[in-house]
C-alpha positions as protocol buffer text, in pm:
chain_id: "A"
residue {
  index: 1
  type: UNK
  ca { x: 8188 y: -14484 z: -759 }
}
residue {
  index: 2
  type: UNK
  ca { x: 7820 y: -14437 z: -699 }
}
residue {
  index: 3
  type: UNK
  ca { x: 7634 y: -14126 z: -806 }
}
residue {
  index: 4
  type: UNK
  ca { x: 7615 y: -13869 z: -524 }
}
residue {
  index: 5
  type: UNK
  ca { x: 7273 y: -13708 z: -560 }
}
residue {
  index: 6
  type: UNK
  ca { x: 7329 y: -13448 z: -291 }
}
residue {
  index: 7
  type: UNK
  ca { x: 7615 y: -13280 z: -477 }
}
residue {
  index: 8
  type: UNK
  ca { x: 7917 y: -13116 z: -312 }
}
residue {
  index: 9
  type: UNK
  ca { x: 7916 y: -13019 z: 53 }
}
residue {
  index: 10
  type: UNK
  ca { x: 7988 y: -12656 z: -40 }
}
residue {
  index: 11
  type: UNK
  ca { x: 7651 y: -12635 z: -218 }
}
residue {
  index: 12
  type: UNK
  ca { x: 7469 y: -12782 z: 83 }
}
residue {
  index: 13
  type: UNK
  ca { x: 7623 y: -12518 z: 311 }
}
residue {
  index: 14
  type: UNK
  ca { x: 7537 y: -12225 z: 85 }
}
residue {
  index: 15
  type: UNK
  ca { x: 7213 y: -12064 z: 194 }
}
residue {
  index: 16
  type: UNK
  ca { x: 7095 y: -12365 z: 394 }
}
residue {
  index: 17
  type: UNK
  ca { x: 7021 y: -12375 z: 768 }
}
residue {
  index: 18
  type: UNK
  ca { x: 7190 y: -12692 z: 891 }
}
residue {
  index: 19
  type: UNK
  ca { x: 7134 y: -12793 z: 1257 }
}
residue {
  index: 20
  type: UNK
  ca { x: 7449 y: -12796 z: 1472 }
}
residue {
  index: 21
  type: UNK
  ca { x: 7439 y: -13169 z: 1548 }
}
residue {
  index: 22
  type: UNK
  ca { x: 7426 y: -13242 z: 1172 }
}
residue {
  index: 23
  type: UNK
  ca { x: 7726 y: -13017 z: 1108 }
}
residue {
  index: 24
  type: UNK
  ca { x: 7925 y: -13197 z: 1374 }
}
residue {
  index: 25
  type: UNK
  ca { x: 7818 y: -13535 z: 1234 }
}
residue {
  index: 26
  type: UNK
  ca { x: 7941 y: -13429 z: 891 }
}
residue {
  index: 27
  type: UNK
  ca { x: 8272 y: -13316 z: 1040 }
}
residue {
  index: 28
  type: UNK
  ca { x: 8306 y: -13655 z: 1215 }
}
residue {
  index: 29
  type: UNK
  ca { x: 8241 y: -13840 z: 888 }
}
residue {
  index: 30
  type: UNK
  ca { x: 8507 y: -13643 z: 700 }
}
residue {
  index: 31
  type: UNK
  ca { x: 8756 y: -13687 z: 985 }
}
residue {
  index: 32
  type: UNK
  ca { x: 8693 y: -14063 z: 992 }
}
residue {
  index: 33
  type: UNK
  ca { x: 8744 y: -14083 z: 617 }
}
residue {
  index: 34
  type: UNK
  ca { x: 9072 y: -13894 z: 639 }
}
residue {
  index: 35
  type: UNK
  ca { x: 9183 y: -14109 z: 933 }
}
residue {
  index: 36
  type: UNK
  ca { x: 9122 y: -14416 z: 716 }
}
residue {
  index: 37
  type: UNK
  ca { x: 9330 y: -14271 z: 431 }
}
residue {
  index: 38
  type: UNK
  ca { x: 9618 y: -14179 z: 662 }
}
residue {
  index: 39
  type: UNK
  ca { x: 9636 y: -14470 z: 906 }
}
residue {
  index: 40
  type: UNK
  ca { x: 9404 y: -14758 z: 815 }
}
residue {
  index: 41
  type: UNK
  ca { x: 9436 y: -14800 z: 436 }
}
residue {
  index: 42
  type: UNK
  ca { x: 9668 y: -15067 z: 296 }
}
residue {
  index: 43
  type: UNK
  ca { x: 9871 y: -14788 z: 137 }
}
residue {
  index: 44
  type: UNK
  ca { x: 9858 y: -14460 z: 337 }
}
residue {
  index: 45
  type: UNK
  ca { x: 9737 y: -14173 z: 120 }
}
residue {
  index: 46
  type: UNK
  ca { x: 9777 y: -13794 z: 141 }
}
residue {
  index: 47
  type: UNK
  ca { x: 9474 y: -13633 z: -24 }
}
residue {
  index: 48
  type: UNK
  ca { x: 9643 y: -13293 z: -94 }
}
residue {
  index: 49
  type: UNK
  ca { x: 9317 y: -13121 z: -201 }
}
residue {
  index: 50
  type: UNK
  ca { x: 9070 y: -13162 z: 85 }
}
residue {
  index: 51
  type: UNK
  ca { x: 8795 y: -12898 z: 69 }
}
residue {
  index: 52
  type: UNK
  ca { x: 8416 y: -12879 z: 81 }
}
residue {
  index: 53
  type: UNK
  ca { x: 8374 y: -12897 z: -296 }
}
residue {
  index: 54
  type: UNK
  ca { x: 8557 y: -13232 z: -297 }
}
residue {
  index: 55
  type: UNK
  ca { x: 8324 y: -13385 z: -36 }
}
residue {
  index: 56
  type: UNK
  ca { x: 8002 y: -13519 z: -189 }
}
residue {
  index: 57
  type: UNK
  ca { x: 7669 y: -13604 z: -23 }
}
residue {
  index: 58
  type: UNK
  ca { x: 7539 y: -13945 z: -131 }
}
residue {
  index: 59
  type: UNK
  ca { x: 7165 y: -13893 z: -73 }
}
residue {
  index: 60
  type: UNK
  ca { x: 6929 y: -13640 z: -224 }
}
residue {
  index: 61
  type: UNK
  ca { x: 6922 y: -13333 z: -1 }
}
residue {
  index: 62
  type: UNK
  ca { x: 6611 y: -13233 z: 189 }
}
residue {
  index: 63
  type: UNK
  ca { x: 6564 y: -13058 z: 522 }
}
residue {
  index: 64
  type: UNK
  ca { x: 6410 y: -13373 z: 669 }
}
residue {
  index: 65
  type: UNK
  ca { x: 6691 y: -13606 z: 549 }
}
residue {
  index: 66
  type: UNK
  ca { x: 6995 y: -13400 z: 657 }
}
residue {
  index: 67
  type: UNK
  ca { x: 7055 y: -13621 z: 961 }
}
residue {
  index: 68
  type: UNK
  ca { x: 7083 y: -13935 z: 745 }
}
residue {
  index: 69
  type: UNK
  ca { x: 7328 y: -13795 z: 489 }
}
residue {
  index: 70
  type: UNK
  ca { x: 7641 y: -13992 z: 403 }
}
residue {
  index: 71
  type: UNK
  ca { x: 7949 y: -13793 z: 305 }
}
residue {
  index: 72
  type: UNK
  ca { x: 8207 y: -13919 z: 56 }
}
residue {
  index: 73
  type: UNK
  ca { x: 8559 y: -13780 z: 17 }
}
residue {
  index: 74
  type: UNK
  ca { x: 8632 y: -13760 z: -358 }
}
residue {
  index: 75
  type: UNK
  ca { x: 8869 y: -13618 z: -619 }
}
residue {
  index: 76
  type: UNK
  ca { x: 9188 y: -13816 z: -562 }
}
residue {
  index: 77
  type: UNK
  ca { x: 9351 y: -13680 z: -876 }
}
residue {
  index: 78
  type: UNK
  ca { x: 9616 y: -13504 z: -663 }
}
residue {
  index: 79
  type: UNK
  ca { x: 9643 y: -13775 z: -396 }
}
residue {
  index: 80
  type: UNK
  ca { x: 9980 y: -13941 z: -341 }
}
residue {
  index: 81
  type: UNK
  ca { x: 10116 y: -14229 z: -137 }
}
residue {
  index: 82
  type: UNK
  ca { x: 10249 y: -14116 z: 199 }
}
residue {
  index: 83
  type: UNK
  ca { x: 10619 y: -14143 z: 277 }
}
residue {
  index: 84
  type: UNK
  ca { x: 10637 y: -13937 z: 596 }
}
residue {
  index: 85
  type: UNK
  ca { x: 10708 y: -13593 z: 448 }
}
residue {
  index: 86
  type: UNK
  ca { x: 10723 y: -13560 z: 72 }
}
residue {
  index: 87
  type: UNK
  ca { x: 10816 y: -13272 z: -154 }
}
residue {
  index: 88
  type: UNK
  ca { x: 10580 y: -13277 z: -452 }
}
residue {
  index: 89
  type: UNK
  ca { x: 10464 y: -13046 z: -725 }
}
residue {
  index: 90
  type: UNK
  ca { x: 10234 y: -12766 z: -609 }
}
residue {
  index: 91
  type: UNK
  ca { x: 9868 y: -12867 z: -586 }
}
residue {
  index: 92
  type: UNK
  ca { x: 9543 y: -12757 z: -425 }
}
residue {
  index: 93
  type: UNK
  ca { x: 9367 y: -12427 z: -364 }
}
residue {
  index: 94
  type: UNK
  ca { x: 9541 y: -12151 z: -170 }
}
residue {
  index: 95
  type: UNK
  ca { x: 9258 y: -12092 z: 79 }
}
residue {
  index: 96
  type: UNK
  ca { x: 9282 y: -12456 z: 197 }
}
residue {
  index: 97
  type: UNK
  ca { x: 9659 y: -12501 z: 164 }
}
residue {
  index: 98
  type: UNK
  ca { x: 9900 y: -12520 z: 458 }
}
residue {
  index: 99
  type: UNK
  ca { x: 10188 y: -12266 z: 481 }
}
residue {
  index: 100
  type: UNK
  ca { x: 10460 y: -12522 z: 413 }
}
residue {
  index: 101
  type: UNK
  ca { x: 10271 y: -12640 z: 103 }
}
residue {
  index: 102
  type: UNK
  ca { x: 10251 y: -12288 z: -45 }
}
residue {
  index: 103
  type: UNK
  ca { x: 10605 y: -12198 z: 55 }
}
residue {
  index: 104
  type: UNK
  ca { x: 10796 y: -12520 z: -9 }
}
residue {
  index: 105
  type: UNK
  ca { x: 10552 y: -12764 z: -179 }
}
residue {
  index: 106
  type: UNK
  ca { x: 10612 y: -12984 z: 126 }
}
residue {
  index: 107
  type: UNK
  ca { x: 10325 y: -13226 z: 186 }
}
residue {
  index: 108
  type: UNK
  ca { x: 10256 y: -13451 z: 483 }
}
residue {
  index: 109
  type: UNK
  ca { x: 9959 y: -13583 z: 679 }
}
residue {
  index: 110
  type: UNK
  ca { x: 9969 y: -13255 z: 870 }
}
residue {
  index: 111
  type: UNK
  ca { x: 9901 y: -13056 z: 553 }
}
residue {
  index: 112
  type: UNK
  ca { x: 9571 y: -13248 z: 517 }
}
residue {
  index: 113
  type: UNK
  ca { x: 9496 y: -13161 z: 881 }
}
residue {
  index: 114
  type: UNK
  ca { x: 9532 y: -12790 z: 798 }
}
residue {
  index: 115
  type: UNK
  ca { x: 9287 y: -12831 z: 510 }
}
residue {
  index: 116
  type: UNK
  ca { x: 9043 y: -13010 z: 738 }
}
residue {
  index: 117
  type: UNK
  ca { x: 9057 y: -12714 z: 977 }
}
residue {
  index: 118
  type: UNK
  ca { x: 8945 y: -12489 z: 691 }
}
residue {
  index: 119
  type: UNK
  ca { x: 8663 y: -12733 z: 606 }
}
residue {
  index: 120
  type: UNK
  ca { x: 8554 y: -12740 z: 972 }
}
residue {
  index: 121
  type: UNK
  ca { x: 8550 y: -12359 z: 968 }
}
residue {
  index: 122
  type: UNK
  ca { x: 8322 y: -12377 z: 662 }
}
residue {
  index: 123
  type: UNK
  ca { x: 8086 y: -12614 z: 843 }
}
residue {
  index: 124
  type: UNK
  ca { x: 8065 y: -12394 z: 1152 }
}
residue {
  index: 125
  type: UNK
  ca { x: 8027 y: -12057 z: 981 }
}
residue {
  index: 126
  type: UNK
  ca { x: 7869 y: -12145 z: 646 }
}
residue {
  index: 127
  type: UNK
  ca { x: 8106 y: -11892 z: 490 }
}
residue {
  index: 128
  type: UNK
  ca { x: 8345 y: -11918 z: 195 }
}
residue {
  index: 129
  type: UNK
  ca { x: 8711 y: -11896 z: 303 }
}
residue {
  index: 130
  type: UNK
  ca { x: 8864 y: -11559 z: 216 }
}
residue {
  index: 131
  type: UNK
  ca { x: 8564 y: -11453 z: 11 }
}
residue {
  index: 132
  type: UNK
  ca { x: 8648 y: -11191 z: -257 }
}
residue {
  index: 133
  type: UNK
  ca { x: 9008 y: -11158 z: -139 }
}
residue {
  index: 134
  type: UNK
  ca { x: 9287 y: -11187 z: -397 }
}
residue {
  index: 135
  type: UNK
  ca { x: 9420 y: -11544 z: -409 }
}
residue {
  index: 136
  type: UNK
  ca { x: 9784 y: -11434 z: -432 }
}
residue {
  index: 137
  type: UNK
  ca { x: 9741 y: -11209 z: -129 }
}
residue {
  index: 138
  type: UNK
  ca { x: 9594 y: -11506 z: 61 }
}
residue {
  index: 139
  type: UNK
  ca { x: 9882 y: -11728 z: -53 }
}
residue {
  index: 140
  type: UNK
  ca { x: 10142 y: -11477 z: 65 }
}
residue {
  index: 141
  type: UNK
  ca { x: 9972 y: -11415 z: 401 }
}
residue {
  index: 142
  type: UNK
  ca { x: 9928 y: -11785 z: 478 }
}
residue {
  index: 143
  type: UNK
  ca { x: 10277 y: -11880 z: 356 }
}
residue {
  index: 144
  type: UNK
  ca { x: 10438 y: -11616 z: 580 }
}
residue {
  index: 145
  type: UNK
  ca { x: 10226 y: -11727 z: 880 }
}
residue {
  index: 146
  type: UNK
  ca { x: 10065 y: -11382 z: 889 }
}
residue {
  index: 147
  type: UNK
  ca { x: 9713 y: -11486 z: 793 }
}
residue {
  index: 148
  type: UNK
  ca { x: 9461 y: -11744 z: 909 }
}
residue {
  index: 149
  type: UNK
  ca { x: 9084 y: -11753 z: 887 }
}
residue {
  index: 150
  type: UNK
  ca { x: 8918 y: -11547 z: 1162 }
}
residue {
  index: 151
  type: UNK
  ca { x: 8774 y: -11752 z: 1447 }
}
residue {
  index: 152
  type: UNK
  ca { x: 8459 y: -11577 z: 1576 }
}
residue {
  index: 153
  type: UNK
  ca { x: 8493 y: -11438 z: 1926 }
}
residue {
  index: 154
  type: UNK
  ca { x: 8183 y: -11629 z: 2046 }
}
residue {
  index: 155
  type: UNK
  ca { x: 8284 y: -11962 z: 1884 }
}
residue {
  index: 156
  type: UNK
  ca { x: 8252 y: -12246 z: 2140 }
}
residue {
  index: 157
  type: UNK
  ca { x: 8587 y: -12309 z: 2305 }
}
residue {
  index: 158
  type: UNK
  ca { x: 8630 y: -12677 z: 2195 }
}
residue {
  index: 159
  type: UNK
  ca { x: 8585 y: -12578 z: 1830 }
}
residue {
  index: 160
  type: UNK
  ca { x: 8806 y: -12269 z: 1860 }
}
residue {
  index: 161
  type: UNK
  ca { x: 9087 y: -12469 z: 2023 }
}
residue {
  index: 162
  type: UNK
  ca { x: 9061 y: -12745 z: 1760 }
}
residue {
  index: 163
  type: UNK
  ca { x: 9080 y: -12490 z: 1477 }
}
residue {
  index: 164
  type: UNK
  ca { x: 9385 y: -12324 z: 1631 }
}
residue {
  index: 165
  type: UNK
  ca { x: 9560 y: -12660 z: 1665 }
}
residue {
  index: 166
  type: UNK
  ca { x: 9478 y: -12758 z: 1305 }
}
residue {
  index: 167
  type: UNK
  ca { x: 9631 y: -12427 z: 1191 }
}
residue {
  index: 168
  type: UNK
  ca { x: 9945 y: -12450 z: 1403 }
}
residue {
  index: 169
  type: UNK
  ca { x: 10240 y: -12309 z: 1200 }
}
residue {
  index: 170
  type: UNK
  ca { x: 10446 y: -12611 z: 1308 }
}
residue {
  index: 171
  type: UNK
  ca { x: 10317 y: -12913 z: 1111 }
}
residue {
  index: 172
  type: UNK
  ca { x: 10440 y: -13153 z: 1383 }
}
residue {
  index: 173
  type: UNK
  ca { x: 10219 y: -12980 z: 1642 }
}
residue {
  index: 174
  type: UNK
  ca { x: 9894 y: -13045 z: 1452 }
}
residue {
  index: 175
  type: UNK
  ca { x: 9679 y: -13329 z: 1585 }
}
residue {
  index: 176
  type: UNK
  ca { x: 9641 y: -13652 z: 1384 }
}
residue {
  index: 177
  type: UNK
  ca { x: 9298 y: -13742 z: 1250 }
}
residue {
  index: 178
  type: UNK
  ca { x: 9253 y: -14015 z: 1509 }
}
residue {
  index: 179
  type: UNK
  ca { x: 9270 y: -13752 z: 1784 }
}
residue {
  index: 180
  type: UNK
  ca { x: 9044 y: -13518 z: 1583 }
}
residue {
  index: 181
  type: UNK
  ca { x: 8778 y: -13790 z: 1551 }
}
residue {
  index: 182
  type: UNK
  ca { x: 8789 y: -13854 z: 1925 }
}
residue {
  index: 183
  type: UNK
  ca { x: 8749 y: -13485 z: 2008 }
}
residue {
  index: 184
  type: UNK
  ca { x: 8462 y: -13435 z: 1765 }
}
residue {
  index: 185
  type: UNK
  ca { x: 8284 y: -13742 z: 1903 }
}
residue {
  index: 186
  type: UNK
  ca { x: 8327 y: -13599 z: 2255 }
}
residue {
  index: 187
  type: UNK
  ca { x: 8169 y: -13274 z: 2132 }
}
residue {
  index: 188
  type: UNK
  ca { x: 7880 y: -13478 z: 1988 }
}
residue {
  index: 189
  type: UNK
  ca { x: 7815 y: -13631 z: 2329 }
}
residue {
  index: 190
  type: UNK
  ca { x: 7843 y: -13301 z: 2516 }
}
residue {
  index: 191
  type: UNK
  ca { x: 7555 y: -13076 z: 2612 }
}
residue {
  index: 192
  type: UNK
  ca { x: 7691 y: -12800 z: 2388 }
}
residue {
  index: 193
  type: UNK
  ca { x: 7481 y: -12920 z: 2094 }
}
residue {
  index: 194
  type: UNK
  ca { x: 7162 y: -12923 z: 2300 }
}
residue {
  index: 195
  type: UNK
  ca { x: 7103 y: -12553 z: 2230 }
}
residue {
  index: 196
  type: UNK
  ca { x: 6793 y: -12475 z: 2020 }
}
residue {
  index: 197
  type: UNK
  ca { x: 6853 y: -12474 z: 1645 }
}
residue {
  index: 198
  type: UNK
  ca { x: 6720 y: -12116 z: 1617 }
}
residue {
  index: 199
  type: UNK
  ca { x: 6974 y: -12000 z: 1878 }
}
residue {
  index: 200
  type: UNK
  ca { x: 7258 y: -12168 z: 1691 }
}
residue {
  index: 201
  type: UNK
  ca { x: 7154 y: -12011 z: 1362 }
}
residue {
  index: 202
  type: UNK
  ca { x: 7133 y: -11670 z: 1529 }
}
residue {
  index: 203
  type: UNK
  ca { x: 7484 y: -11731 z: 1659 }
}
residue {
  index: 204
  type: UNK
  ca { x: 7594 y: -11824 z: 1307 }
}
residue {
  index: 205
  type: UNK
  ca { x: 7451 y: -11496 z: 1176 }
}
residue {
  index: 206
  type: UNK
  ca { x: 7659 y: -11307 z: 1432 }
}
residue {
  index: 207
  type: UNK
  ca { x: 7967 y: -11503 z: 1322 }
}
residue {
  index: 208
  type: UNK
  ca { x: 7905 y: -11420 z: 958 }
}
residue {
  index: 209
  type: UNK
  ca { x: 7876 y: -11049 z: 1034 }
}
residue {
  index: 210
  type: UNK
  ca { x: 8195 y: -11060 z: 1240 }
}
residue {
  index: 211
  type: UNK
  ca { x: 8378 y: -11255 z: 971 }
}
residue {
  index: 212
  type: UNK
  ca { x: 8248 y: -11023 z: 699 }
}
residue {
  index: 213
  type: UNK
  ca { x: 8380 y: -10726 z: 893 }
}
residue {
  index: 214
  type: UNK
  ca { x: 8722 y: -10895 z: 923 }
}
residue {
  index: 215
  type: UNK
  ca { x: 8722 y: -10974 z: 550 }
}
residue {
  index: 216
  type: UNK
  ca { x: 8631 y: -10612 z: 473 }
}
residue {
  index: 217
  type: UNK
  ca { x: 8933 y: -10500 z: 677 }
}
residue {
  index: 218
  type: UNK
  ca { x: 9150 y: -10748 z: 489 }
}
residue {
  index: 219
  type: UNK
  ca { x: 9024 y: -10621 z: 154 }
}
residue {
  index: 220
  type: UNK
  ca { x: 9094 y: -10262 z: 261 }
}
residue {
  index: 221
  type: UNK
  ca { x: 9447 y: -10355 z: 365 }
}
residue {
  index: 222
  type: UNK
  ca { x: 9486 y: -10549 z: 43 }
}
residue {
  index: 223
  type: UNK
  ca { x: 9391 y: -10240 z: -159 }
}
residue {
  index: 224
  type: UNK
  ca { x: 9633 y: -10028 z: 42 }
}
residue {
  index: 225
  type: UNK
  ca { x: 9911 y: -10281 z: -8 }
}
residue {
  index: 226
  type: UNK
  ca { x: 9831 y: -10306 z: -378 }
}
residue {
  index: 227
  type: UNK
  ca { x: 9839 y: -9926 z: -406 }
}
residue {
  index: 228
  type: UNK
  ca { x: 10174 y: -9915 z: -228 }
}
residue {
  index: 229
  type: UNK
  ca { x: 10299 y: -10196 z: -447 }
}
residue {
  index: 230
  type: UNK
  ca { x: 10197 y: -10002 z: -758 }
}
residue {
  index: 231
  type: UNK
  ca { x: 10378 y: -9695 z: -623 }
}
residue {
  index: 232
  type: UNK
  ca { x: 10688 y: -9903 z: -556 }
}
residue {
  index: 233
  type: UNK
  ca { x: 10670 y: -10052 z: -905 }
}
residue {
  index: 234
  type: UNK
  ca { x: 10631 y: -9707 z: -1055 }
}
residue {
  index: 235
  type: UNK
  ca { x: 10922 y: -9572 z: -849 }
}
residue {
  index: 236
  type: UNK
  ca { x: 11135 y: -9871 z: -948 }
}
residue {
  index: 237
  type: UNK
  ca { x: 11046 y: -9813 z: -1313 }
}
residue {
  index: 238
  type: UNK
  ca { x: 11142 y: -9443 z: -1286 }
}
residue {
  index: 239
  type: UNK
  ca { x: 11466 y: -9533 z: -1111 }
}
residue {
  index: 240
  type: UNK
  ca { x: 11546 y: -9783 z: -1386 }
}
residue {
  index: 241
  type: UNK
  ca { x: 11477 y: -9516 z: -1649 }
}
residue {
  index: 242
  type: UNK
  ca { x: 11708 y: -9273 z: -1468 }
}
residue {
  index: 243
  type: UNK
  ca { x: 11979 y: -9536 z: -1440 }
}
residue {
  index: 244
  type: UNK
  ca { x: 11953 y: -9609 z: -1812 }
}
residue {
  index: 245
  type: UNK
  ca { x: 11974 y: -9233 z: -1886 }
}
residue {
  index: 246
  type: UNK
  ca { x: 12284 y: -9204 z: -1666 }
}
residue {
  index: 247
  type: UNK
  ca { x: 12443 y: -9502 z: -1839 }
}
residue {
  index: 248
  type: UNK
  ca { x: 12362 y: -9346 z: -2179 }
}
residue {
  index: 249
  type: UNK
  ca { x: 12522 y: -9016 z: -2076 }
}
residue {
  index: 250
  type: UNK
  ca { x: 12823 y: -9202 z: -1940 }
}
residue {
  index: 251
  type: UNK
  ca { x: 12863 y: -9381 z: -2272 }
}
residue {
  index: 252
  type: UNK
  ca { x: 12833 y: -9049 z: -2462 }
}
residue {
  index: 253
  type: UNK
  ca { x: 13092 y: -8886 z: -2233 }
}
residue {
  index: 254
  type: UNK
  ca { x: 13330 y: -9179 z: -2277 }
}
residue {
  index: 255
  type: UNK
  ca { x: 13285 y: -9160 z: -2655 }
}
residue {
  index: 256
  type: UNK
  ca { x: 13356 y: -8784 z: -2652 }
}
residue {
  index: 257
  type: UNK
  ca { x: 13669 y: -8831 z: -2440 }
}
residue {
  index: 258
  type: UNK
  ca { x: 13788 y: -9104 z: -2676 }
}
residue {
  index: 259
  type: UNK
  ca { x: 13728 y: -8876 z: -2976 }
}
residue {
  index: 260
  type: UNK
  ca { x: 13927 y: -8596 z: -2810 }
}
residue {
  index: 261
  type: UNK
  ca { x: 14216 y: -8834 z: -2739 }
}
residue {
  index: 262
  type: UNK
  ca { x: 14210 y: -8957 z: -3100 }
}
residue {
  index: 263
  type: UNK
  ca { x: 14217 y: -8599 z: -3233 }
}
residue {
  index: 264
  type: UNK
  ca { x: 14510 y: -8511 z: -3007 }
}
residue {
  index: 265
  type: UNK
  ca { x: 14699 y: -8820 z: -3122 }
}
residue {
  index: 266
  type: UNK
  ca { x: 14636 y: -8732 z: -3487 }
}
residue {
  index: 267
  type: UNK
  ca { x: 14759 y: -8376 z: -3431 }
}
residue {
  index: 268
  type: UNK
  ca { x: 15069 y: -8499 z: -3250 }
}
residue {
  index: 269
  type: UNK
  ca { x: 15151 y: -8746 z: -3527 }
}
residue {
  index: 270
  type: UNK
  ca { x: 15097 y: -8477 z: -3790 }
}
residue {
  index: 271
  type: UNK
  ca { x: 15333 y: -8243 z: -3610 }
}
residue {
  index: 272
  type: UNK
  ca { x: 15596 y: -8517 z: -3579 }
}
residue {
  index: 273
  type: UNK
  ca { x: 15562 y: -8584 z: -3950 }
}
residue {
  index: 274
  type: UNK
  ca { x: 15608 y: -8214 z: -4043 }
}
residue {
  index: 275
  type: UNK
  ca { x: 15903 y: -8158 z: -3813 }
}
residue {
  index: 276
  type: UNK
  ca { x: 16160 y: -8387 z: -3985 }
}
residue {
  index: 277
  type: UNK
  ca { x: 16497 y: -8411 z: -3800 }
}
residue {
  index: 278
  type: UNK
  ca { x: 16755 y: -8155 z: -3916 }
}
residue {
  index: 279
  type: UNK
  ca { x: 17111 y: -8282 z: -3955 }
}
residue {
  index: 280
  type: UNK
  ca { x: 17382 y: -8025 z: -3903 }
}
residue {
  index: 281
  type: UNK
  ca { x: 17610 y: -8008 z: -4203 }
}
residue {
  index: 282
  type: UNK
  ca { x: 17981 y: -8003 z: -4146 }
}
residue {
  index: 283
  type: UNK
  ca { x: 18131 y: -7668 z: -4221 }
}
residue {
  index: 284
  type: UNK
  ca { x: 18409 y: -7639 z: -4478 }
}
residue {
  index: 285
  type: UNK
  ca { x: 18518 y: -7869 z: -4760 }
}
residue {
  index: 286
  type: UNK
  ca { x: 18613 y: -8229 z: -4731 }
}
residue {
  index: 287
  type: UNK
  ca { x: 18925 y: -8325 z: -4922 }
}
residue {
  index: 288
  type: UNK
  ca { x: 18960 y: -8672 z: -5067 }
}
residue {
  index: 289
  type: UNK
  ca { x: 19331 y: -8648 z: -5030 }
}
residue {
  index: 290
  type: UNK
  ca { x: 19288 y: -8693 z: -4660 }
}
residue {
  index: 291
  type: UNK
  ca { x: 19186 y: -9056 z: -4721 }
}
residue {
  index: 292
  type: UNK
  ca { x: 19542 y: -9126 z: -4828 }
}
residue {
  index: 293
  type: UNK
  ca { x: 19796 y: -9243 z: -4584 }
}
residue {
  index: 294
  type: UNK
  ca { x: 20125 y: -9076 z: -4540 }
}
residue {
  index: 295
  type: UNK
  ca { x: 20303 y: -9356 z: -4721 }
}
residue {
  index: 296
  type: UNK
  ca { x: 20091 y: -9297 z: -5027 }
}
residue {
  index: 297
  type: UNK
  ca { x: 19857 y: -9595 z: -4977 }
}
residue {
  index: 298
  type: UNK
  ca { x: 19485 y: -9583 z: -4914 }
}
residue {
  index: 299
  type: UNK
  ca { x: 19283 y: -9687 z: -4616 }
}
residue {
  index: 300
  type: UNK
  ca { x: 19220 y: -10057 z: -4638 }
}
residue {
  index: 301
  type: UNK
  ca { x: 18894 y: -10231 z: -4566 }
}
residue {
  index: 302
  type: UNK
  ca { x: 18847 y: -10380 z: -4220 }
}
residue {
  index: 303
  type: UNK
  ca { x: 19025 y: -10711 z: -4177 }
}
residue {
  index: 304
  type: UNK
  ca { x: 18819 y: -11023 z: -4243 }
}
residue {
  index: 305
  type: UNK
  ca { x: 18591 y: -10852 z: -4495 }
}
residue {
  index: 306
  type: UNK
  ca { x: 18572 y: -10999 z: -4843 }
}
residue {
  index: 307
  type: UNK
  ca { x: 18410 y: -10869 z: -5151 }
}
residue {
  index: 308
  type: UNK
  ca { x: 18101 y: -11057 z: -5255 }
}
residue {
  index: 309
  type: UNK
  ca { x: 18083 y: -11169 z: -5618 }
}
């Protein structure tokens, strides 16, 4: 592919004042590119890693040439052919990943729509998603449908509604890119973008402060949760130690009881050995003459018995 002199879109948004109509034009270009991948390409493709750093600007950046910039969607190393809904190996960056992707590694066209919503949020606010917030905390919050990027209270209603729809927890409820392109083009034609650039940038500054405050709250909650988690881990470790101590004592007690039983058995056997059975002797004298019969003969052996040689 050709060399993109403007670098990644994320770099263009960092510290640069971009007019609102240019931001919307860039959003339209990305949406058209994704619509091509999903519905117009010979083989439909799921990108799986759509984010601002993977969108390059073809021309050299300058404040005068922003309106003529051409955006290119790149980095297809994780892209896969689309077969409706596909379970694949985990891929992407948590801040841009849909809940079903983090939770189940379940990819579809709708998971790219979620990522586009995050990219649109970047364009509007100029902020980094979940700045300085632990990635695993973000992954858990998004996966459990408890966390989405904050939409500024003064964000224009068409953008706010589009962001909410892109981040719908139900993947089937998210709009396809064809509908997204149509809505962004309608915004381009509306009078909403006719506001002075200075007014829009002032509005962006308010959004950043509001978002920063929300992120600060998230970081505070994250620290509290981490502290509680450490306490739970410590308590679990202590409980495990106590359980091991109880098991050790139980083993010692069982060994002692077994030793006592063995000693008792030895004593009992020793006593049985010492106390040999005493046979009562017959009183008086036994006379051999009594073995003789009256007729003078002796008592014969039992019948059928024969002497062995």
